[in-house]
Amino acid sequence: MPLAEASQPARLISLDVFRGLTVAAMILVNNPGDWGHIYAPLEHAKWHGCTPTDLIFPFFLFIVGVSISYALSVARQQPATHGAAMLRVLRRAAVLFGLGLLMALYPKFEFDTVRVPGVLARISWVFLVCGILFLKTSRRQQIGLLIVLLVGYNVLLQLVPVPGFGPANLEPETNLGAWLDRAVFSEAHLWKQSRTWDPEGLLGTLPAIATGLIGMLVGQYLRRRELEPVVRVAQLFVAATGLIVAGLIWNMWFPINKSLWTSSYVLYTGGLATAALALLYWLCDVQGRRGWWTSFGQVYGVNAITVFFLSGIVAKTLGAIKVTAAEVSLKTWLYNTFFTPYFSSLNASLAGALVCVLIWFGVLWLMYKKGVIIKV
């Protein structure tokens, strides 16, 4: 077939597939049968470094940026509509932030210790800032802002002294971001596993916005119809390689680190995300290749936030329900009944996570077939 898009769908198929595969991976790593037994690639790096699991969240924020470049493209060209568009962006960001708080509060609703930062909170801030920037800035200005955010964040974390601790450092509890989160939120409202720092803290949102900006720039490039698809894809792979190499070089003095969302991490994961989307775009939208994997991705992708939110609520519900006199949760009882007797510890944990992904696929497939798309 000629090197032109196989079709002109209302939605970019590759973007839905990429989003769906990413959120399915989120559910997989967030729902092991046993947190004490997890295969290494399905765990986050202990601190510096990057595992496959550490790619999931930046991929999603990259996708948020790409989506903005499509969703707001018409409004951007009509300055008179910018006010209404920004209100929509603000409203959606507020809903995302509210859903994040609800997830943190459920099921006990302990407001005194609720975690304020979080995954949905970070998504909301990235969506809000990138949405406004897309409407009000040019591509050249966005590139400039991207550089300023990455270099500025590096300077903040490695040169600015930390109040009460001394010289700048990159340690979990004593870096500038951890200090800021404790000062703003107090330890009671941070990540419960640490209470002294938060992987989705305030300062780290700055480079997370840079991840969204990379997605926005890639999305705008994909929309350049004056270029042949093969040229767009080839140049995206070149750009992806440059980002990955730049990230690895920067890693030598500002280590790749998800919890800190370091500048090297932004470039490295942004490059991998760009390469992944370019490949999917070539396969799905240019060549028109579809199969079970694209269907799986689309089913998850069109209701990504919905399934992320509901999967978290259901997991907490199963953990809160007690089913035996020994106060064993329903989640543990199901796991011990249907998985641990039949697999090794690691495989039982993985099997539990995979079944969770498949169950949610069944729910989403029914929604997809009935045309139910919940827009958050």
mmCIF file of C-alpha atoms in Angstrom:
data_model
loop_
_atom_site.group_PDB
_atom_site.id
_atom_site.type_symbol
_atom_site.label_atom_id
_atom_site.label_comp_id
_atom_site.label_asym_id
_atom_site.label_seq_id
_atom_site.Cartn_x
_atom_site.Cartn_y
_atom_site.Cartn_z
ATOM 1 C CA MET A 1 0.000 0.000 0.000
ATOM 2 C CA PRO A 2 1.223 3.597 -0.500
ATOM 3 C CA LEU A 3 3.046 5.351 2.293
ATOM 4 C CA ALA A 4 0.077 7.369 3.483
ATOM 5 C CA GLU A 5 -2.244 6.916 6.431
ATOM 6 C CA ALA A 6 -4.405 3.847 5.902
ATOM 7 C CA SER A 7 -7.386 5.833 7.148
ATOM 8 C CA GLN A 8 -8.256 9.126 8.754
ATOM 9 C CA PRO A 9 -9.976 7.970 11.949
ATOM 10 C CA ALA A 10 -11.638 10.346 14.398
ATOM 11 C CA ARG A 11 -9.180 9.071 16.987
ATOM 12 C CA LEU A 12 -5.504 8.307 16.501
ATOM 13 C CA ILE A 13 -5.520 4.520 16.824
ATOM 14 C CA SER A 14 -1.880 4.311 17.874
ATOM 15 C CA LEU A 15 -2.448 6.800 20.694
ATOM 16 C CA ASP A 16 -5.394 4.827 22.079
ATOM 17 C CA VAL A 17 -3.383 1.604 21.845
ATOM 18 C CA PHE A 18 -0.342 3.181 23.525
ATOM 19 C CA ARG A 19 -2.518 4.643 26.287
ATOM 20 C CA GLY A 20 -4.304 1.340 26.784
ATOM 21 C CA LEU A 21 -1.154 -0.768 26.967
ATOM 22 C CA THR A 22 0.313 1.751 29.415
ATOM 23 C CA VAL A 23 -2.662 1.749 31.791
ATOM 24 C CA ALA A 24 -2.896 -2.062 31.600
ATOM 25 C CA ALA A 25 0.751 -2.164 32.668
ATOM 26 C CA MET A 26 -0.143 0.218 35.532
ATOM 27 C CA ILE A 27 -2.805 -2.194 36.749
ATOM 28 C CA LEU A 28 -0.415 -5.130 36.406
ATOM 29 C CA VAL A 29 2.295 -3.595 38.590
ATOM 30 C CA ASN A 30 -0.163 -2.057 41.072
ATOM 31 C CA ASN A 31 -1.987 -5.307 41.805
ATOM 32 C CA PRO A 32 0.435 -8.164 42.535
ATOM 33 C CA GLY A 33 -1.006 -11.064 44.430
ATOM 34 C CA ASP A 34 1.659 -10.630 47.093
ATOM 35 C CA TRP A 35 3.735 -7.472 47.502
ATOM 36 C CA GLY A 36 6.486 -9.546 49.098
ATOM 37 C CA HIS A 37 7.005 -11.635 45.961
ATOM 38 C CA ILE A 38 7.413 -9.642 42.745
ATOM 39 C CA TYR A 39 9.634 -10.239 39.734
ATOM 40 C CA ALA A 40 12.343 -7.565 39.538
ATOM 41 C CA PRO A 41 11.155 -5.950 36.249
ATOM 42 C CA LEU A 42 7.750 -5.376 37.866
ATOM 43 C CA GLU A 43 9.241 -3.383 40.743
ATOM 44 C CA HIS A 44 10.446 0.201 40.813
ATOM 45 C CA ALA A 45 14.168 0.870 41.110
ATOM 46 C CA LYS A 46 15.155 1.211 44.766
ATOM 47 C CA TRP A 47 16.382 4.765 44.114
ATOM 48 C CA HIS A 48 18.631 5.671 41.173
ATOM 49 C CA GLY A 49 18.098 3.627 38.035
ATOM 50 C CA CYS A 50 15.185 2.627 35.843
ATOM 51 C CA THR A 51 13.228 -0.620 35.533
ATOM 52 C CA PRO A 52 10.435 -1.321 33.013
ATOM 53 C CA THR A 53 7.972 -0.376 35.758
ATOM 54 C CA ASP A 54 9.589 3.060 36.017
ATOM 55 C CA LEU A 55 8.626 3.730 32.398
ATOM 56 C CA ILE A 56 4.881 3.455 32.930
ATOM 57 C CA PHE A 57 4.047 6.770 34.611
ATOM 58 C CA PRO A 58 6.212 8.978 32.349
ATOM 59 C CA PHE A 59 4.748 7.191 29.333
ATOM 60 C CA PHE A 60 1.278 8.131 30.563
ATOM 61 C CA LEU A 61 2.234 11.794 31.091
ATOM 62 C CA PHE A 62 3.819 11.824 27.633
ATOM 63 C CA ILE A 63 0.508 10.517 26.267
ATOM 64 C CA VAL A 64 -1.324 13.291 28.127
ATOM 65 C CA GLY A 65 0.825 15.796 26.240
ATOM 66 C CA VAL A 66 0.190 14.144 22.868
ATOM 67 C CA SER A 67 -3.546 14.040 23.577
ATOM 68 C CA ILE A 68 -3.600 17.758 24.387
ATOM 69 C CA SER A 69 -2.080 18.562 20.995
ATOM 70 C CA TYR A 70 -5.032 16.813 19.333
ATOM 71 C CA ALA A 71 -7.859 17.751 21.705
ATOM 72 C CA LEU A 72 -7.098 21.482 21.793
ATOM 73 C CA SER A 73 -5.818 21.993 18.255
ATOM 74 C CA VAL A 74 -8.998 23.670 16.989
ATOM 75 C CA ALA A 75 -9.310 25.918 20.051
ATOM 76 C CA ARG A 76 -5.670 26.961 19.727
ATOM 77 C CA GLN A 77 -6.329 28.390 16.266
ATOM 78 C CA GLN A 78 -9.267 30.451 17.547
ATOM 79 C CA PRO A 79 -8.058 32.915 20.231
ATOM 80 C CA ALA A 80 -11.633 33.983 20.986
ATOM 81 C CA THR A 81 -12.310 30.484 22.357
ATOM 82 C CA HIS A 82 -9.225 30.296 24.581
ATOM 83 C CA GLY A 83 -11.088 31.386 27.701
ATOM 84 C CA ALA A 84 -13.707 28.662 27.354
ATOM 85 C CA ALA A 85 -11.023 26.090 26.484
ATOM 86 C CA MET A 86 -8.970 26.983 29.558
ATOM 87 C CA LEU A 87 -12.076 26.630 31.746
ATOM 88 C CA ARG A 88 -12.567 23.110 30.355
ATOM 89 C CA VAL A 89 -8.940 22.314 31.061
ATOM 90 C CA LEU A 90 -9.240 23.680 34.604
ATOM 91 C CA ARG A 91 -12.449 21.743 35.222
ATOM 92 C CA ARG A 92 -10.941 18.471 34.059
ATOM 93 C CA ALA A 93 -7.781 19.046 36.092
ATOM 94 C CA ALA A 94 -9.923 19.687 39.177
ATOM 95 C CA VAL A 95 -11.872 16.467 38.600
ATOM 96 C CA LEU A 96 -8.637 14.479 38.256
ATOM 97 C CA PHE A 97 -7.260 15.999 41.439
ATOM 98 C CA GLY A 98 -10.522 15.290 43.260
ATOM 99 C CA LEU A 99 -10.541 11.665 42.121
ATOM 100 C CA GLY A 100 -6.995 11.332 43.423
ATOM 101 C CA LEU A 101 -8.039 12.634 46.843
ATOM 102 C CA LEU A 102 -11.044 10.299 46.858
ATOM 103 C CA MET A 103 -8.794 7.318 46.115
ATOM 104 C CA ALA A 104 -6.454 8.342 48.924
ATOM 105 C CA LEU A 105 -9.329 8.789 51.382
ATOM 106 C CA TYR A 106 -11.207 5.600 50.555
ATOM 107 C CA PRO A 107 -12.318 3.546 52.477
ATOM 108 C CA LYS A 108 -11.579 5.104 55.907
ATOM 109 C CA PHE A 109 -11.835 8.798 54.982
ATOM 110 C CA GLU A 110 -9.205 9.854 57.486
ATOM 111 C CA PHE A 111 -8.747 13.494 56.496
ATOM 112 C CA ASP A 112 -6.034 14.081 59.109
ATOM 113 C CA THR A 113 -3.661 11.682 57.346
ATOM 114 C CA VAL A 114 -4.823 11.675 53.738
ATOM 115 C CA ARG A 115 -2.042 11.735 51.171
ATOM 116 C CA VAL A 116 -2.380 14.905 49.092
ATOM 117 C CA PRO A 117 0.235 14.272 46.361
ATOM 118 C CA GLY A 118 -0.336 11.236 44.177
ATOM 119 C CA VAL A 119 -0.537 9.840 40.660
ATOM 120 C CA LEU A 120 -3.831 11.499 39.702
ATOM 121 C CA ALA A 121 -2.778 14.739 41.390
ATOM 122 C CA ARG A 122 0.378 14.848 39.261
ATOM 123 C CA ILE A 123 -1.596 14.037 36.121
ATOM 124 C CA SER A 124 -3.975 16.884 36.941
ATOM 125 C CA TRP A 125 -1.168 19.443 37.316
ATOM 126 C CA VAL A 126 0.584 18.301 34.140
ATOM 127 C CA PHE A 127 -2.696 18.420 32.208
ATOM 128 C CA LEU A 128 -3.544 21.877 33.544
ATOM 129 C CA VAL A 129 -0.190 23.514 32.862
ATOM 130 C CA CYS A 130 0.416 21.825 29.508
ATOM 131 C CA GLY A 131 -3.125 22.605 28.363
ATOM 132 C CA ILE A 132 -2.665 26.310 29.052
ATOM 133 C CA LEU A 133 0.816 26.329 27.503
ATOM 134 C CA PHE A 134 -0.488 24.638 24.366
ATOM 135 C CA LEU A 135 -3.118 27.326 23.924
ATOM 136 C CA LYS A 136 -0.894 30.297 24.688
ATOM 137 C CA THR A 137 2.626 29.465 23.488
ATOM 138 C CA SER A 138 4.332 28.554 20.227
ATOM 139 C CA ARG A 139 6.343 25.399 19.622
ATOM 140 C CA ARG A 140 9.567 27.382 19.901
ATOM 141 C CA GLN A 141 8.470 28.790 23.263
ATOM 142 C CA GLN A 142 7.503 25.294 24.424
ATOM 143 C CA ILE A 143 10.967 24.006 23.553
ATOM 144 C CA GLY A 144 12.475 26.922 25.482
ATOM 145 C CA LEU A 145 10.293 26.166 28.501
ATOM 146 C CA LEU A 146 11.265 22.506 28.313
ATOM 147 C CA ILE A 147 14.951 23.418 28.500
ATOM 148 C CA VAL A 148 14.380 25.920 31.312
ATOM 149 C CA LEU A 149 12.429 23.372 33.374
ATOM 150 C CA LEU A 150 15.052 20.653 32.997
ATOM 151 C CA VAL A 151 18.096 22.837 33.596
ATOM 152 C CA GLY A 152 16.394 24.809 36.359
ATOM 153 C CA TYR A 153 15.323 21.644 38.173
ATOM 154 C CA ASN A 154 18.868 20.302 37.970
ATOM 155 C CA VAL A 155 20.172 23.541 39.504
ATOM 156 C CA LEU A 156 17.577 23.455 42.303
ATOM 157 C CA LEU A 157 18.328 19.895 43.352
ATOM 158 C CA GLN A 158 22.105 19.972 43.026
ATOM 159 C CA LEU A 159 23.072 23.531 43.971
ATOM 160 C CA VAL A 160 20.455 24.999 46.331
ATOM 161 C CA PRO A 161 21.151 24.230 50.034
ATOM 162 C CA VAL A 162 18.408 22.354 51.882
ATOM 163 C CA PRO A 163 17.074 24.274 54.918
ATOM 164 C CA GLY A 164 17.901 22.419 58.124
ATOM 165 C CA PHE A 165 20.162 19.880 56.380
ATOM 166 C CA GLY A 166 22.910 21.792 54.625
ATOM 167 C CA PRO A 167 24.320 21.254 51.127
ATOM 168 C CA ALA A 168 22.152 20.162 48.212
ATOM 169 C CA ASN A 169 21.831 16.389 47.888
ATOM 170 C CA LEU A 170 19.805 13.693 46.163
ATOM 171 C CA GLU A 171 19.009 11.497 49.168
ATOM 172 C CA PRO A 172 15.374 10.424 49.751
ATOM 173 C CA GLU A 173 14.685 12.322 52.979
ATOM 174 C CA THR A 174 17.056 15.278 52.732
ATOM 175 C CA ASN A 175 16.758 16.546 49.139
ATOM 176 C CA LEU A 176 15.120 19.912 48.463
ATOM 177 C CA GLY A 177 11.904 18.359 47.145
ATOM 178 C CA ALA A 178 11.397 16.252 50.274
ATOM 179 C CA TRP A 179 11.953 19.316 52.461
ATOM 180 C CA LEU A 180 9.416 21.328 50.456
ATOM 181 C CA ASP A 181 6.765 18.599 50.689
ATOM 182 C CA ARG A 182 7.147 18.359 54.461
ATOM 183 C CA ALA A 183 6.976 22.147 54.744
ATOM 184 C CA VAL A 184 3.826 22.434 52.608
ATOM 185 C CA PHE A 185 1.872 19.283 53.434
ATOM 186 C CA SER A 186 3.466 18.039 56.717
ATOM 187 C CA GLU A 187 4.552 14.413 57.074
ATOM 188 C CA ALA A 188 0.981 13.307 57.852
ATOM 189 C CA HIS A 189 -0.117 14.012 54.268
ATOM 190 C CA LEU A 190 2.744 12.377 52.367
ATOM 191 C CA TRP A 191 3.299 8.880 50.960
ATOM 192 C CA LYS A 192 2.411 6.425 53.731
ATOM 193 C CA GLN A 193 5.374 4.126 53.017
ATOM 194 C CA SER A 194 7.805 6.864 53.998
ATOM 195 C CA ARG A 195 6.010 9.875 55.508
ATOM 196 C CA THR A 196 9.233 11.862 55.078
ATOM 197 C CA TRP A 197 9.181 12.215 51.283
ATOM 198 C CA ASP A 198 6.790 11.614 48.398
ATOM 199 C CA PRO A 199 7.557 10.251 44.907
ATOM 200 C CA GLU A 200 4.842 12.526 43.459
ATOM 201 C CA GLY A 201 5.829 15.637 45.397
ATOM 202 C CA LEU A 202 5.518 19.302 44.461
ATOM 203 C CA LEU A 203 8.994 20.082 43.142
ATOM 204 C CA GLY A 204 9.106 16.950 41.004
ATOM 205 C CA THR A 205 5.973 18.164 39.222
ATOM 206 C CA LEU A 206 8.131 20.708 37.353
ATOM 207 C CA PRO A 207 10.097 18.096 35.369
ATOM 208 C CA ALA A 208 6.907 16.024 35.072
ATOM 209 C CA ILE A 209 5.435 18.989 33.173
ATOM 210 C CA ALA A 210 8.499 18.743 30.923
ATOM 211 C CA THR A 211 7.516 15.134 30.174
ATOM 212 C CA GLY A 212 4.093 16.411 29.115
ATOM 213 C CA LEU A 213 5.753 19.074 26.960
ATOM 214 C CA ILE A 214 7.748 16.429 25.095
ATOM 215 C CA GLY A 215 4.479 14.641 24.365
ATOM 216 C CA MET A 216 2.895 17.895 23.172
ATOM 217 C CA LEU A 217 5.784 18.566 20.806
ATOM 218 C CA VAL A 218 5.632 15.031 19.407
ATOM 219 C CA GLY A 219 1.867 15.321 18.953
ATOM 220 C CA GLN A 220 2.244 18.589 17.046
ATOM 221 C CA TYR A 221 4.865 17.004 14.820
ATOM 222 C CA LEU A 222 2.590 14.037 14.063
ATOM 223 C CA ARG A 223 -0.046 16.491 12.859
ATOM 224 C CA ARG A 224 2.241 17.957 10.196
ATOM 225 C CA ARG A 225 0.400 16.584 7.171
ATOM 226 C CA GLU A 226 2.729 18.329 4.710
ATOM 227 C CA LEU A 227 5.312 15.643 5.513
ATOM 228 C CA GLU A 228 5.009 12.063 4.292
ATOM 229 C CA PRO A 229 4.310 9.580 7.109
ATOM 230 C CA VAL A 230 7.588 7.759 6.481
ATOM 231 C CA VAL A 231 9.462 11.039 6.989
ATOM 232 C CA ARG A 232 7.583 11.829 10.187
ATOM 233 C CA VAL A 233 8.250 8.372 11.615
ATOM 234 C CA ALA A 234 11.929 8.388 10.642
ATOM 235 C CA GLN A 235 12.504 11.822 12.160
ATOM 236 C CA LEU A 236 10.674 10.823 15.337
ATOM 237 C CA PHE A 237 13.007 7.849 15.711
ATOM 238 C CA VAL A 238 15.981 10.178 15.253
ATOM 239 C CA ALA A 239 14.580 12.531 17.890
ATOM 240 C CA ALA A 240 13.889 9.589 20.208
ATOM 241 C CA THR A 241 17.471 8.389 19.880
ATOM 242 C CA GLY A 242 18.766 11.875 20.635
ATOM 243 C CA LEU A 243 16.622 12.132 23.769
ATOM 244 C CA ILE A 244 17.707 8.720 25.021
ATOM 245 C CA VAL A 245 21.396 9.454 24.457
ATOM 246 C CA ALA A 246 21.071 12.892 26.081
ATOM 247 C CA GLY A 247 19.362 11.313 29.078
ATOM 248 C CA LEU A 248 22.090 8.703 29.472
ATOM 249 C CA ILE A 249 24.796 11.368 29.252
ATOM 250 C CA TRP A 250 23.033 13.600 31.799
ATOM 251 C CA ASN A 251 22.661 10.534 34.009
ATOM 252 C CA MET A 252 26.412 10.668 34.672
ATOM 253 C CA TRP A 253 26.005 13.677 36.992
ATOM 254 C CA PHE A 254 22.216 13.889 37.546
ATOM 255 C CA PRO A 255 21.182 10.239 37.884
ATOM 256 C CA ILE A 256 18.073 8.785 36.286
ATOM 257 C CA ASN A 257 15.591 8.561 39.150
ATOM 258 C CA LYS A 258 11.800 8.214 38.999
ATOM 259 C CA SER A 259 11.082 9.306 42.585
ATOM 260 C CA LEU A 260 12.986 12.563 41.998
ATOM 261 C CA TRP A 261 11.819 12.710 38.346
ATOM 262 C CA THR A 262 15.285 13.920 37.409
ATOM 263 C CA SER A 263 15.983 15.761 34.174
ATOM 264 C CA SER A 264 17.947 12.796 32.823
ATOM 265 C CA TYR A 265 14.925 10.597 33.585
ATOM 266 C CA VAL A 266 12.672 12.980 31.625
ATOM 267 C CA LEU A 267 14.873 12.800 28.525
ATOM 268 C CA TYR A 268 15.502 9.059 28.733
ATOM 269 C CA THR A 269 11.850 8.063 29.239
ATOM 270 C CA GLY A 270 10.661 10.747 26.819
ATOM 271 C CA GLY A 271 12.889 9.253 24.152
ATOM 272 C CA LEU A 272 11.600 5.743 24.771
ATOM 273 C CA ALA A 273 8.002 6.995 24.717
ATOM 274 C CA THR A 274 8.622 8.822 21.433
ATOM 275 C CA ALA A 275 10.073 5.679 19.868
ATOM 276 C CA ALA A 276 7.169 3.564 21.126
ATOM 277 C CA LEU A 277 4.545 5.948 19.732
ATOM 278 C CA ALA A 278 6.379 6.293 16.419
ATOM 279 C CA LEU A 279 6.422 2.502 16.040
ATOM 280 C CA LEU A 280 2.737 2.163 16.930
ATOM 281 C CA TYR A 281 1.840 5.052 14.625
ATOM 282 C CA TRP A 282 3.642 3.367 11.727
ATOM 283 C CA LEU A 283 1.992 0.012 12.382
ATOM 284 C CA CYS A 284 -1.534 1.104 13.294
ATOM 285 C CA ASP A 285 -2.217 4.370 11.488
ATOM 286 C CA VAL A 286 0.083 4.222 8.469
ATOM 287 C CA GLN A 287 0.228 0.524 7.647
ATOM 288 C CA GLY A 288 -3.230 -0.202 9.041
ATOM 289 C CA ARG A 289 -2.078 -3.310 10.874
ATOM 290 C CA ARG A 290 -4.569 -4.361 13.516
ATOM 291 C CA GLY A 291 -4.904 -7.462 15.665
ATOM 292 C CA TRP A 292 -5.803 -8.710 19.118
ATOM 293 C CA TRP A 293 -3.130 -6.490 20.644
ATOM 294 C CA THR A 294 -4.543 -3.321 19.102
ATOM 295 C CA SER A 295 -8.051 -4.296 20.225
ATOM 296 C CA PHE A 296 -6.736 -4.943 23.728
ATOM 297 C CA GLY A 297 -5.017 -1.566 23.770
ATOM 298 C CA GLN A 298 -8.023 0.311 22.402
ATOM 299 C CA VAL A 299 -10.417 -1.266 24.907
ATOM 300 C CA TYR A 300 -8.184 -0.150 27.765
ATOM 301 C CA GLY A 301 -7.198 3.126 26.129
ATOM 302 C CA VAL A 302 -10.587 4.769 25.646
ATOM 303 C CA ASN A 303 -11.432 4.431 29.368
ATOM 304 C CA ALA A 304 -7.922 4.680 30.816
ATOM 305 C CA ILE A 305 -8.552 7.017 33.759
ATOM 306 C CA THR A 306 -11.811 5.229 34.577
ATOM 307 C CA VAL A 307 -10.180 1.821 34.879
ATOM 308 C CA PHE A 308 -7.209 3.207 36.817
ATOM 309 C CA PHE A 309 -9.556 4.811 39.349
ATOM 310 C CA LEU A 310 -11.983 1.890 39.644
ATOM 311 C CA SER A 311 -9.229 -0.719 39.895
ATOM 312 C CA GLY A 312 -7.770 1.171 42.852
ATOM 313 C CA ILE A 313 -11.167 1.474 44.563
ATOM 314 C CA VAL A 314 -11.993 -2.224 44.046
ATOM 315 C CA ALA A 315 -8.576 -3.330 45.337
ATOM 316 C CA LYS A 316 -9.066 -1.247 48.493
ATOM 317 C CA THR A 317 -12.586 -2.613 48.923
ATOM 318 C CA LEU A 318 -11.390 -6.212 48.691
ATOM 319 C CA GLY A 319 -8.697 -5.396 51.229
ATOM 320 C CA ALA A 320 -11.197 -3.858 53.636
ATOM 321 C CA ILE A 321 -13.727 -6.732 53.631
ATOM 322 C CA LYS A 322 -12.941 -9.393 56.268
ATOM 323 C CA VAL A 323 -14.152 -12.919 55.546
ATOM 324 C CA THR A 324 -12.838 -15.115 58.361
ATOM 325 C CA ALA A 325 -12.637 -15.095 62.129
ATOM 326 C CA ALA A 326 -8.905 -14.488 61.737
ATOM 327 C CA GLU A 327 -9.724 -11.128 60.107
ATOM 328 C CA VAL A 328 -8.296 -12.160 56.737
ATOM 329 C CA SER A 329 -9.282 -9.772 53.957
ATOM 330 C CA LEU A 330 -11.309 -10.962 50.992
ATOM 331 C CA LYS A 331 -8.395 -10.074 48.727
ATOM 332 C CA THR A 332 -5.991 -12.279 50.716
ATOM 333 C CA TRP A 333 -8.534 -15.107 50.943
ATOM 334 C CA LEU A 334 -9.067 -15.118 47.176
ATOM 335 C CA TYR A 335 -5.327 -15.106 46.579
ATOM 336 C CA ASN A 336 -4.631 -17.910 49.063
ATOM 337 C CA THR A 337 -7.517 -19.979 47.694
ATOM 338 C CA PHE A 338 -7.021 -19.679 43.950
ATOM 339 C CA PHE A 339 -3.330 -18.926 43.429
ATOM 340 C CA THR A 340 -0.891 -19.894 46.188
ATOM 341 C CA PRO A 341 -1.752 -23.629 46.163
ATOM 342 C CA TYR A 342 -0.952 -23.939 42.458
ATOM 343 C CA PHE A 343 2.108 -21.767 41.786
ATOM 344 C CA SER A 344 5.445 -20.803 43.257
ATOM 345 C CA SER A 345 5.404 -17.610 45.316
ATOM 346 C CA LEU A 346 6.618 -15.368 42.473
ATOM 347 C CA ASN A 347 4.401 -16.990 39.854
ATOM 348 C CA ALA A 348 1.351 -16.910 42.107
ATOM 349 C CA SER A 349 1.846 -13.185 42.640
ATOM 350 C CA LEU A 350 2.245 -12.607 38.891
ATOM 351 C CA ALA A 351 -0.783 -14.795 38.102
ATOM 352 C CA GLY A 352 -2.897 -12.758 40.501
ATOM 353 C CA ALA A 353 -1.871 -9.538 38.755
ATOM 354 C CA LEU A 354 -2.523 -10.966 35.282
ATOM 355 C CA VAL A 355 -5.982 -12.194 36.277
ATOM 356 C CA CYS A 356 -6.731 -8.699 37.582
ATOM 357 C CA VAL A 357 -5.753 -7.225 34.196
ATOM 358 C CA LEU A 358 -7.942 -9.760 32.362
ATOM 359 C CA ILE A 359 -10.955 -9.200 34.605
ATOM 360 C CA TRP A 360 -10.795 -5.467 33.980
ATOM 361 C CA PHE A 361 -10.373 -6.133 30.266
ATOM 362 C CA GLY A 362 -13.667 -8.038 30.374
ATOM 363 C CA VAL A 363 -15.423 -5.119 32.064
ATOM 364 C CA LEU A 364 -13.928 -2.590 29.653
ATOM 365 C CA TRP A 365 -14.727 -4.766 26.633
ATOM 366 C CA LEU A 366 -18.423 -4.743 27.575
ATOM 367 C CA MET A 367 -18.263 -0.952 27.952
ATOM 368 C CA TYR A 368 -16.470 -0.629 24.609
ATOM 369 C CA LYS A 369 -19.027 -2.796 22.800
ATOM 370 C CA LYS A 370 -21.861 -0.675 24.196
ATOM 371 C CA GLY A 371 -20.057 2.548 23.281
ATOM 372 C CA VAL A 372 -19.638 3.611 26.893
ATOM 373 C CA ILE A 373 -16.707 6.043 27.167
ATOM 374 C CA ILE A 374 -16.472 7.895 30.473
ATOM 375 C CA LYS A 375 -14.700 11.186 29.885
ATOM 376 C CA VAL A 376 -13.115 12.481 33.060
#
